[in-house]
CSV table of C-alpha atoms in Angstrom, one decimal:
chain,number,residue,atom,x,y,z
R,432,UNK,CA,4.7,40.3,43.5
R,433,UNK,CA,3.2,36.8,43.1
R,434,UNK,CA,5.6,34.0,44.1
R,435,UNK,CA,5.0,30.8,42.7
R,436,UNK,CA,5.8,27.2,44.8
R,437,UNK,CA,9.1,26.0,44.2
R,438,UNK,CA,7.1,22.8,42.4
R,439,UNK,CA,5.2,25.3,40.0
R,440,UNK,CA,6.1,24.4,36.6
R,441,UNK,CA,6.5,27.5,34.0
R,442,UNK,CA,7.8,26.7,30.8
R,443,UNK,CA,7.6,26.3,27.0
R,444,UNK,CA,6.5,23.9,24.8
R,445,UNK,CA,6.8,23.0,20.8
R,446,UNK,CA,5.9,20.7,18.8
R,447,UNK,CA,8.7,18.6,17.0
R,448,UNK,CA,7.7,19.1,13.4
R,449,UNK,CA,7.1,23.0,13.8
R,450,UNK,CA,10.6,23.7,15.1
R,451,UNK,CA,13.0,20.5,14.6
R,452,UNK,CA,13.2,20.9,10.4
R,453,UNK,CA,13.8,18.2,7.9
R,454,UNK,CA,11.2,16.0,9.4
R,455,UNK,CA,11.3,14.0,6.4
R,456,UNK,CA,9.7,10.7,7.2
R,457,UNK,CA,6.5,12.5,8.9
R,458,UNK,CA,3.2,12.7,7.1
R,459,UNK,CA,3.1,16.2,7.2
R,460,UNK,CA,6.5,16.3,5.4
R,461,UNK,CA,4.9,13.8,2.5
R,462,UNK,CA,2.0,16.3,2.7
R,463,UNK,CA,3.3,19.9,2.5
R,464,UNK,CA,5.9,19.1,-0.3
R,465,UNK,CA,2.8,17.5,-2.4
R,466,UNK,CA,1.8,20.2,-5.2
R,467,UNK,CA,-1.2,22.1,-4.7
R,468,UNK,CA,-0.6,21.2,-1.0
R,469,UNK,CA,-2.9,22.9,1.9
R,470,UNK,CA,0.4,24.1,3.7
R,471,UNK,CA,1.3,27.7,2.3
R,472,UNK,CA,5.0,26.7,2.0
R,473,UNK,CA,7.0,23.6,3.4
R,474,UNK,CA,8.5,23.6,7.0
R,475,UNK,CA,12.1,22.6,5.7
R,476,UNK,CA,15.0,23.5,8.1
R,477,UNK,CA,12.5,25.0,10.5
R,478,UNK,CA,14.0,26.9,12.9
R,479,UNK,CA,16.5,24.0,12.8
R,480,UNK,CA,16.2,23.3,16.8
R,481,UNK,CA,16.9,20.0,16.1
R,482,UNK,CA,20.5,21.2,16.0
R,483,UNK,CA,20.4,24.3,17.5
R,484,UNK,CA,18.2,22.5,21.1
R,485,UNK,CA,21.6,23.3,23.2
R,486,UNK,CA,21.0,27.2,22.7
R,487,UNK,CA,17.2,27.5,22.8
R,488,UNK,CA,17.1,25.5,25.7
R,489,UNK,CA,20.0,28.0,27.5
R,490,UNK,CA,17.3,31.1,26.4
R,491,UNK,CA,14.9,29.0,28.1
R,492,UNK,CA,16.6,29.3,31.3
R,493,UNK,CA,17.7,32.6,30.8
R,494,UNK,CA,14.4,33.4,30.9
R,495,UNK,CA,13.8,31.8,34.2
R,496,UNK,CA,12.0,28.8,33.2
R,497,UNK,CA,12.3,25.9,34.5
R,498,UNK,CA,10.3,23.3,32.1
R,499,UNK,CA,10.5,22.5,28.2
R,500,UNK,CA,7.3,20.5,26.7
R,501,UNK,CA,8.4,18.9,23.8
R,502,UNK,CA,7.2,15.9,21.8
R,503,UNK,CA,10.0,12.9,20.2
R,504,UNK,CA,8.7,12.3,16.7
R,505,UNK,CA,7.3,9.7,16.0
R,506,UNK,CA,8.6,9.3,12.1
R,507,UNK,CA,12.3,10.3,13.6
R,508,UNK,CA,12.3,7.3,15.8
R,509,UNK,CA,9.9,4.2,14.3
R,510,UNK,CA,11.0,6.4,10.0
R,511,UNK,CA,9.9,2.9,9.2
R,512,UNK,CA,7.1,0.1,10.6
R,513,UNK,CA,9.0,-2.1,13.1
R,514,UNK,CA,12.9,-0.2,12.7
R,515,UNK,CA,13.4,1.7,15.1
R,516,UNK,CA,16.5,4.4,15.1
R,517,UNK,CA,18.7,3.9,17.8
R,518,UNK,CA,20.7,7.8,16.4
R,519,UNK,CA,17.2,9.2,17.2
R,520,UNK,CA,16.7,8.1,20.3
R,521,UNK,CA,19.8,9.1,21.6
R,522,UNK,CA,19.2,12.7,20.2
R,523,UNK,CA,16.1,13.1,22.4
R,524,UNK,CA,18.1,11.9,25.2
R,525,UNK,CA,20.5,14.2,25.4
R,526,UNK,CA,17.6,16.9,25.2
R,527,UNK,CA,16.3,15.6,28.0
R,528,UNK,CA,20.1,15.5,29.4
R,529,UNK,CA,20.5,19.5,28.5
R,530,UNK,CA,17.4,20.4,30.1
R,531,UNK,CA,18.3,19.0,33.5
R,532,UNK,CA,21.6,20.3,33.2
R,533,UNK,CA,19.8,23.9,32.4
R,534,UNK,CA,17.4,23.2,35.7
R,535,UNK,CA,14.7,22.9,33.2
R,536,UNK,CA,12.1,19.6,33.5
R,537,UNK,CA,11.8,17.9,30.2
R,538,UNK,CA,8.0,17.1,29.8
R,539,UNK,CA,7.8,14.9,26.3
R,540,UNK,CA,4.7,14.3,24.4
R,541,UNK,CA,4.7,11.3,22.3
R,542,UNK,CA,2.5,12.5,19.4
R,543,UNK,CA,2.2,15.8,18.6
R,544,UNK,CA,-0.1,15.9,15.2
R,545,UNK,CA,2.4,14.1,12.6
R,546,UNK,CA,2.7,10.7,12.4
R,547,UNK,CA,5.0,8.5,10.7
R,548,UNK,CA,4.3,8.0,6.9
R,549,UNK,CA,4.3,4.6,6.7
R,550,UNK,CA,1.5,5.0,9.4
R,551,UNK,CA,-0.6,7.3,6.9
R,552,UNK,CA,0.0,4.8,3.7
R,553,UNK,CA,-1.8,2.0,5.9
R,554,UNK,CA,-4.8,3.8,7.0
R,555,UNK,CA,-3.9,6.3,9.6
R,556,UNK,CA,-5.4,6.7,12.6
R,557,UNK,CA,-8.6,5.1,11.1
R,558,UNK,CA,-7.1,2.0,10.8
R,559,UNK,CA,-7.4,-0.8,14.0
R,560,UNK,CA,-3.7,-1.6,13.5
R,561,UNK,CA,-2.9,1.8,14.7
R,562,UNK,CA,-3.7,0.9,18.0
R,563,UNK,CA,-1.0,-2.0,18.1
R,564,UNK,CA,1.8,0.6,16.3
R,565,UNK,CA,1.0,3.1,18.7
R,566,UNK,CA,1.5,0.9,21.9
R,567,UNK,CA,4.5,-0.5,20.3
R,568,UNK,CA,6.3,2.7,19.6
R,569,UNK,CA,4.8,4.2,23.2
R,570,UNK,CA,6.7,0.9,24.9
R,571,UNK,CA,10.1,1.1,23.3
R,572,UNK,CA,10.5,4.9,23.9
R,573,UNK,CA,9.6,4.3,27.1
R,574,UNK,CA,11.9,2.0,27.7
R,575,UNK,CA,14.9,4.3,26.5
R,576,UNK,CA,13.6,7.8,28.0
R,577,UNK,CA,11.8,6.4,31.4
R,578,UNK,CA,13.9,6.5,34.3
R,579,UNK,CA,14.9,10.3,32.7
R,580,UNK,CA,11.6,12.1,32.4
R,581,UNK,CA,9.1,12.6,35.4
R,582,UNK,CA,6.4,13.9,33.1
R,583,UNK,CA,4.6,12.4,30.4
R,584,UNK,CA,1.9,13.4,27.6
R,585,UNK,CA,0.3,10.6,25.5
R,586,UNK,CA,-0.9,12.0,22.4
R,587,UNK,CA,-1.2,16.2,22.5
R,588,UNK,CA,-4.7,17.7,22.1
R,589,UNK,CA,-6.2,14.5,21.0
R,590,UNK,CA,-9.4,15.8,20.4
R,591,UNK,CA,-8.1,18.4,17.9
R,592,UNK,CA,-9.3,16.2,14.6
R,593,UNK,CA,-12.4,16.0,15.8
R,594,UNK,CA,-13.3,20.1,16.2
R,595,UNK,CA,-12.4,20.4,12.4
């Protein structure tokens, strides 16, 4: 049997909008409930682990992991350009608080696909303001979530728009 060191990291990973539910100020949100809409149905509720974190991240350490990649929405915490939730941050907080206290390293990824709407509506990703809204949000979630996370990810398979 293959023992791994003790600093091995083997986890899981999602991505907010695929699991949280009722992502509502996300792009993907304004997208999939559009009519005639590329998604085949809309992500709604999810699998609700917005709510229901507490127990998946228990299976995750029933398991015998011991590391959760997940990303903080953007859209949750900045749902509109410059207001930033205070609620949302604090939800992502106490993920990272339930992993440690399930042994499990939190390793969060800023952007994981969606992007706020408001981001969208203004050009995207195209536009050369989206450098300035993206080190803006990056700072202040930084500034709530540093001292409690070890690992980072900036932006999640950035290359991923460019292999369509």
């Amino acid at each position: 049997m293959t023992k791994f060191r003790k600093e091995f990291l083997l986890g899981a990973a999602t991505a907010a909008h695929q699991v949280e539910g009722n992502n509502i100020h996300s792009d993907y949100w304004v997208q999939e409930n559009l009519p005639h809409s590329m998604f085949v149905e809309p992500s709604g509720k999810a699998v609700d682990h917005y709510n229901r974190y507490e127990e998946d991240i228990q299976l995750m350490k029933q398991a015998g992991l011991n590391a959760y990649r997940f990303s903080i929405e953007w859209a949750r915490i900045e749902p509109e350009e410059g207001h930033f939730d205070e609620k949302e941050v604090q939800h992502y907080l106490d993920v990272i608080h339930c992993c440690k206290e399930n042994g499990l390293d939190p390793v969060v990824t800023l952007m994981h696909f969606t992007s706020p709407a408001w981001l969208i509506r203004k050009g995207g990703w195209e536009d050369p303001s989206v450098v300035e809204s993206f080190r803006a949000y990056t700072a202040y979630i930084i500034s709530k979530i540093g001292t409690e996370v070890k690992y980072v990810c900036t932006i999640n398979e950035a290359n991923m728009r460019l292999q369509q």
